[in-house]
Short mmCIF file of C-alpha atoms and ligand atoms in Angstrom, two decimals:
data_model
loop_
_atom_site.label_atom_id
_atom_site.label_comp_id
_atom_site.label_asym_id
_atom_site.label_seq_id
_atom_site.Cartn_x
_atom_site.Cartn_y
_atom_site.Cartn_z
CA MET A 1 66.19 213.44 264.95
CA GLU A 2 65.44 209.98 263.55
CA THR A 3 67.90 207.17 264.37
CA THR A 4 68.18 204.32 261.85
CA LEU A 5 68.30 200.77 263.28
CA LEU A 6 69.97 198.20 261.01
CA VAL A 7 70.78 194.48 261.07
CA SER A 8 74.12 193.41 259.65
CA HIS A 9 75.41 189.83 259.12
CA ASN A 10 79.12 190.41 259.61
CA ASP A 11 82.26 190.23 261.70
CA ILE A 12 81.91 193.34 263.87
CA THR A 13 85.61 194.16 263.44
CA ALA A 14 84.84 194.89 259.78
CA GLU A 15 82.07 197.38 260.53
CA LYS A 16 82.79 201.01 259.61
CA VAL A 17 81.18 202.84 262.52
CA ASP A 18 82.26 205.37 265.18
CA ILE A 19 81.83 202.88 268.04
CA ILE A 20 82.20 199.10 268.14
CA VAL A 21 80.71 197.52 271.26
CA ASN A 22 82.51 194.56 272.83
CA ALA A 23 80.84 191.76 274.79
CA ALA A 24 83.57 191.72 277.43
CA ASN A 25 83.91 190.01 280.78
CA ARG A 26 84.27 191.70 284.15
CA THR A 27 88.09 191.56 284.08
CA LEU A 28 88.30 193.54 280.80
CA LEU A 29 91.38 191.43 280.05
CA GLY A 30 90.03 189.84 276.86
CA GLY A 31 88.66 186.41 276.07
CA GLY A 32 87.24 184.47 273.16
CA GLY A 33 84.31 185.21 270.86
CA VAL A 34 83.78 188.82 269.86
CA ASP A 35 86.07 189.95 272.73
CA GLY A 36 88.88 187.90 271.22
CA ALA A 37 88.22 189.23 267.72
CA ILE A 38 88.19 192.88 268.83
CA HIS A 39 91.46 192.54 270.73
CA ARG A 40 93.06 190.51 267.93
CA VAL A 41 92.18 192.98 265.17
CA GLY A 42 92.34 196.11 267.33
CA GLY A 43 95.77 195.34 268.70
CA PRO A 44 97.48 195.75 272.08
CA ASP A 45 96.49 199.41 272.66
CA ILE A 46 92.96 198.30 273.55
CA LEU A 47 94.14 195.89 276.25
CA ALA A 48 96.56 198.52 277.58
CA ALA A 49 93.65 200.97 277.93
CA CYS A 50 91.52 198.29 279.59
CA LYS A 51 94.27 197.67 282.13
CA VAL A 52 94.37 201.39 283.04
CA ILE A 53 90.61 201.35 283.62
CA ARG A 54 90.98 198.17 285.64
CA GLN A 55 93.62 199.76 287.85
CA GLU A 56 91.28 202.66 288.56
CA ARG A 57 87.99 200.79 288.89
CA GLY A 58 88.70 197.08 289.35
CA ASP A 59 86.24 194.60 287.80
CA LEU A 60 83.52 196.09 285.57
CA PRO A 61 80.10 195.18 287.00
CA THR A 62 77.62 193.40 284.74
CA GLY A 63 75.52 195.89 282.75
CA GLN A 64 78.10 198.68 282.98
CA ALA A 65 80.06 200.10 280.01
CA VAL A 66 83.44 201.79 279.56
CA ALA A 67 85.13 203.25 276.46
CA THR A 68 88.67 202.78 275.21
CA THR A 69 90.63 203.52 272.07
CA ALA A 70 89.68 201.37 269.08
CA GLY A 71 93.36 200.70 268.31
CA LYS A 72 93.69 199.51 264.70
CA LEU A 73 89.92 199.04 264.22
CA GLN A 74 88.08 201.35 261.79
CA ALA A 75 86.27 203.05 264.66
CA LYS A 76 86.88 205.94 267.05
CA TYR A 77 86.20 203.95 270.22
CA VAL A 78 85.43 200.50 271.56
CA ILE A 79 82.80 200.39 274.29
CA HIS A 80 83.28 197.35 276.53
CA THR A 81 80.19 196.13 278.32
CA VAL A 82 79.62 193.00 280.43
CA GLY A 83 76.52 190.97 279.70
CA PRO A 84 74.79 188.71 282.22
CA ILE A 85 75.68 185.01 282.31
CA TRP A 86 72.45 183.06 281.68
CA THR A 87 71.48 180.84 284.63
CA GLY A 88 67.81 180.29 283.80
CA LYS A 89 66.88 181.84 287.15
CA ASP A 90 65.86 185.45 288.01
CA ILE A 91 64.92 185.97 284.35
CA PRO A 92 63.52 189.52 284.89
CA ALA A 93 66.82 190.51 286.54
CA MET A 94 68.79 188.88 283.71
CA LYS A 95 66.76 190.81 281.13
CA GLY A 96 67.29 194.03 283.08
CA LEU A 97 71.05 193.59 283.16
CA LEU A 98 71.19 192.85 279.43
CA ALA A 99 69.08 195.94 278.75
CA ASP A 100 71.51 197.92 280.93
CA CYS A 101 74.37 196.90 278.60
CA TYR A 102 72.60 198.45 275.60
CA ARG A 103 71.30 201.50 277.46
CA ASN A 104 74.60 202.31 279.20
CA SER A 105 76.54 201.83 275.94
CA LEU A 106 74.19 204.23 274.11
CA SER A 107 74.42 206.77 276.93
CA LEU A 108 78.23 206.59 276.81
CA ALA A 109 78.12 206.92 273.01
CA ASP A 110 76.01 210.07 273.37
CA ASN A 111 78.53 211.47 275.86
CA LEU A 112 81.25 210.78 273.28
CA ARG A 113 79.13 212.65 270.70
CA VAL A 114 79.38 210.01 267.97
CA GLU A 115 76.92 209.25 265.19
CA SER A 116 77.08 205.49 264.66
CA ILE A 117 77.43 202.43 266.88
CA ALA A 118 77.55 198.68 266.23
CA PHE A 119 76.47 196.09 268.82
CA PRO A 120 77.25 192.35 268.83
CA ASN A 121 74.57 189.99 270.18
CA ILE A 122 75.71 190.45 273.77
CA SER A 123 75.57 187.38 276.09
CA THR A 124 74.32 185.01 273.37
CA GLY A 125 77.57 183.07 272.98
CA VAL A 126 79.66 181.83 275.91
CA TYR A 127 77.18 183.46 278.32
CA ARG A 128 74.38 181.31 276.85
CA PHE A 129 71.55 183.87 276.96
CA PRO A 130 68.70 182.56 274.76
CA LYS A 131 69.14 184.30 271.42
CA GLU A 132 65.51 185.18 270.70
CA LEU A 133 64.94 186.63 274.19
CA ALA A 134 68.25 188.53 273.99
CA ALA A 135 67.29 190.02 270.64
CA GLU A 136 63.90 191.16 271.97
CA VAL A 137 65.57 192.74 275.02
CA ALA A 138 68.22 194.45 272.87
CA ILE A 139 65.81 195.97 270.35
CA ARG A 140 63.38 197.08 273.08
CA ALA A 141 66.14 198.63 275.20
CA ILE A 142 67.50 200.64 272.29
CA LYS A 143 64.08 201.82 271.13
CA ARG A 144 63.20 202.87 274.70
CA TYR A 145 66.48 204.81 275.09
CA LEU A 146 65.98 206.60 271.77
CA ASN A 147 62.38 207.50 272.70
CA GLN A 148 63.44 208.72 276.15
CA PHE A 149 66.52 210.81 275.29
CA SER A 150 67.31 213.25 272.50
CA SER A 151 70.24 211.28 271.14
CA GLN A 152 72.40 212.54 268.29
CA ILE A 153 73.22 208.96 267.27
CA LYS A 154 72.15 208.57 263.64
CA GLU A 155 72.69 204.83 263.20
CA VAL A 156 72.58 201.76 265.45
CA ARG A 157 73.65 198.44 263.93
CA PHE A 158 72.89 195.00 265.35
CA VAL A 159 75.79 192.95 264.01
CA CYS A 160 74.99 189.23 263.83
CA PHE A 161 77.93 186.88 263.35
CA ASP A 162 76.07 183.56 263.42
CA ALA A 163 73.21 182.70 261.08
CA GLU A 164 70.80 181.89 263.92
CA ASN A 165 71.02 185.38 265.41
CA HIS A 166 70.78 186.91 261.94
CA GLU A 167 67.53 185.05 261.20
CA ILE A 168 66.11 186.06 264.59
CA TYR A 169 66.90 189.76 264.09
CA GLN A 170 65.58 189.74 260.52
CA LYS A 171 62.33 188.16 261.73
CA LEU A 172 61.95 190.68 264.59
CA PHE A 173 62.74 193.60 262.28
CA SER A 174 60.21 192.38 259.71
CA GLN A 175 57.57 192.34 262.48
CA GLY A 176 58.33 196.07 263.07
N1 LIG B 201 81.79 189.75 265.31
C1 LIG B 201 80.52 189.85 265.75
N2 LIG B 201 79.95 188.97 266.61
C2 LIG B 201 80.72 187.94 267.01
C3 LIG B 201 82.07 187.77 266.60
C4 LIG B 201 82.60 188.73 265.71
N3 LIG B 201 83.86 188.66 265.27
N4 LIG B 201 82.55 186.64 267.19
C5 LIG B 201 81.54 186.12 267.91
N5 LIG B 201 80.44 186.89 267.80
C6 LIG B 201 79.11 186.71 268.37
C7 LIG B 201 78.73 185.32 268.78
O1 LIG B 201 78.29 184.57 267.64
C8 LIG B 201 77.59 185.61 269.74
O2 LIG B 201 76.38 185.72 269.02
O3 LIG B 201 79.04 187.46 269.55
C9 LIG B 201 77.94 186.99 270.32
C10 LIG B 201 78.36 186.97 271.78
O4 LIG B 201 79.14 185.82 272.01
P1 LIG B 201 80.49 185.90 272.89
O5 LIG B 201 81.53 186.59 272.12
O6 LIG B 201 80.74 184.50 273.37
O7 LIG B 201 80.09 186.84 274.12
P2 LIG B 201 79.17 186.53 275.38
O8 LIG B 201 78.18 185.45 275.14
O9 LIG B 201 78.67 187.89 275.80
O10 LIG B 201 80.21 185.98 276.45
C11 LIG B 201 81.19 186.87 276.93
O11 LIG B 201 82.94 185.41 276.28
O12 LIG B 201 84.65 185.92 274.89
C12 LIG B 201 84.30 185.83 276.20
O13 LIG B 201 85.70 187.44 277.29
C13 LIG B 201 84.36 187.15 276.89
O14 LIG B 201 84.10 186.17 279.05
C14 LIG B 201 83.43 186.90 278.05
C15 LIG B 201 82.35 186.03 277.42
#
């Protein structure tokens, strides 16, 4: 089954999809950026669910993904994933961890049997991952997952909040 990949220039909390992905930190206790927006709009139930996961599993390792309620958001679930913090060193490892965020989120979405998922530009804000490289890694990781597994996900959205990311994704999508 064909999965549609789309670019959206939006606040991810306004996206009408089954799953909204959060660029969280290892504590799962919230933060700024998209993490802050998701908790602010989604309400306290999301943080409460994160705390339960934290009690069971402790810190969430970079590249891993967990699902919680979406609270007041127009989604069924929020998937929290932790992107790598850019250091400029071990670039292949950094790219691998960022790809893990996308792949593990998609795998979890398939387990949840949903049809649509929206990703923010993970690690490209506070975590300072170069935006163009992050976009290439994200698109490649998702295409590889969809080629490798028979996913029932019908739509994957790359939600760009800042203009720079939006231009990068539009350029990469136009290159096919
Ligand atoms: N909707 C969609 N994207 C958003 C939104 C929003 N409401 N707010 C910010 N973004 C974008 C940023 O423009 C950036 O491109 O999300 C991308 C990721 O930036 P951050 O939110 O800073 O996430 P990240 O770089 O992965 O750093 C994660 O930041 O907020 C803290 O708790 C979080 O410690 C963690 C760290």
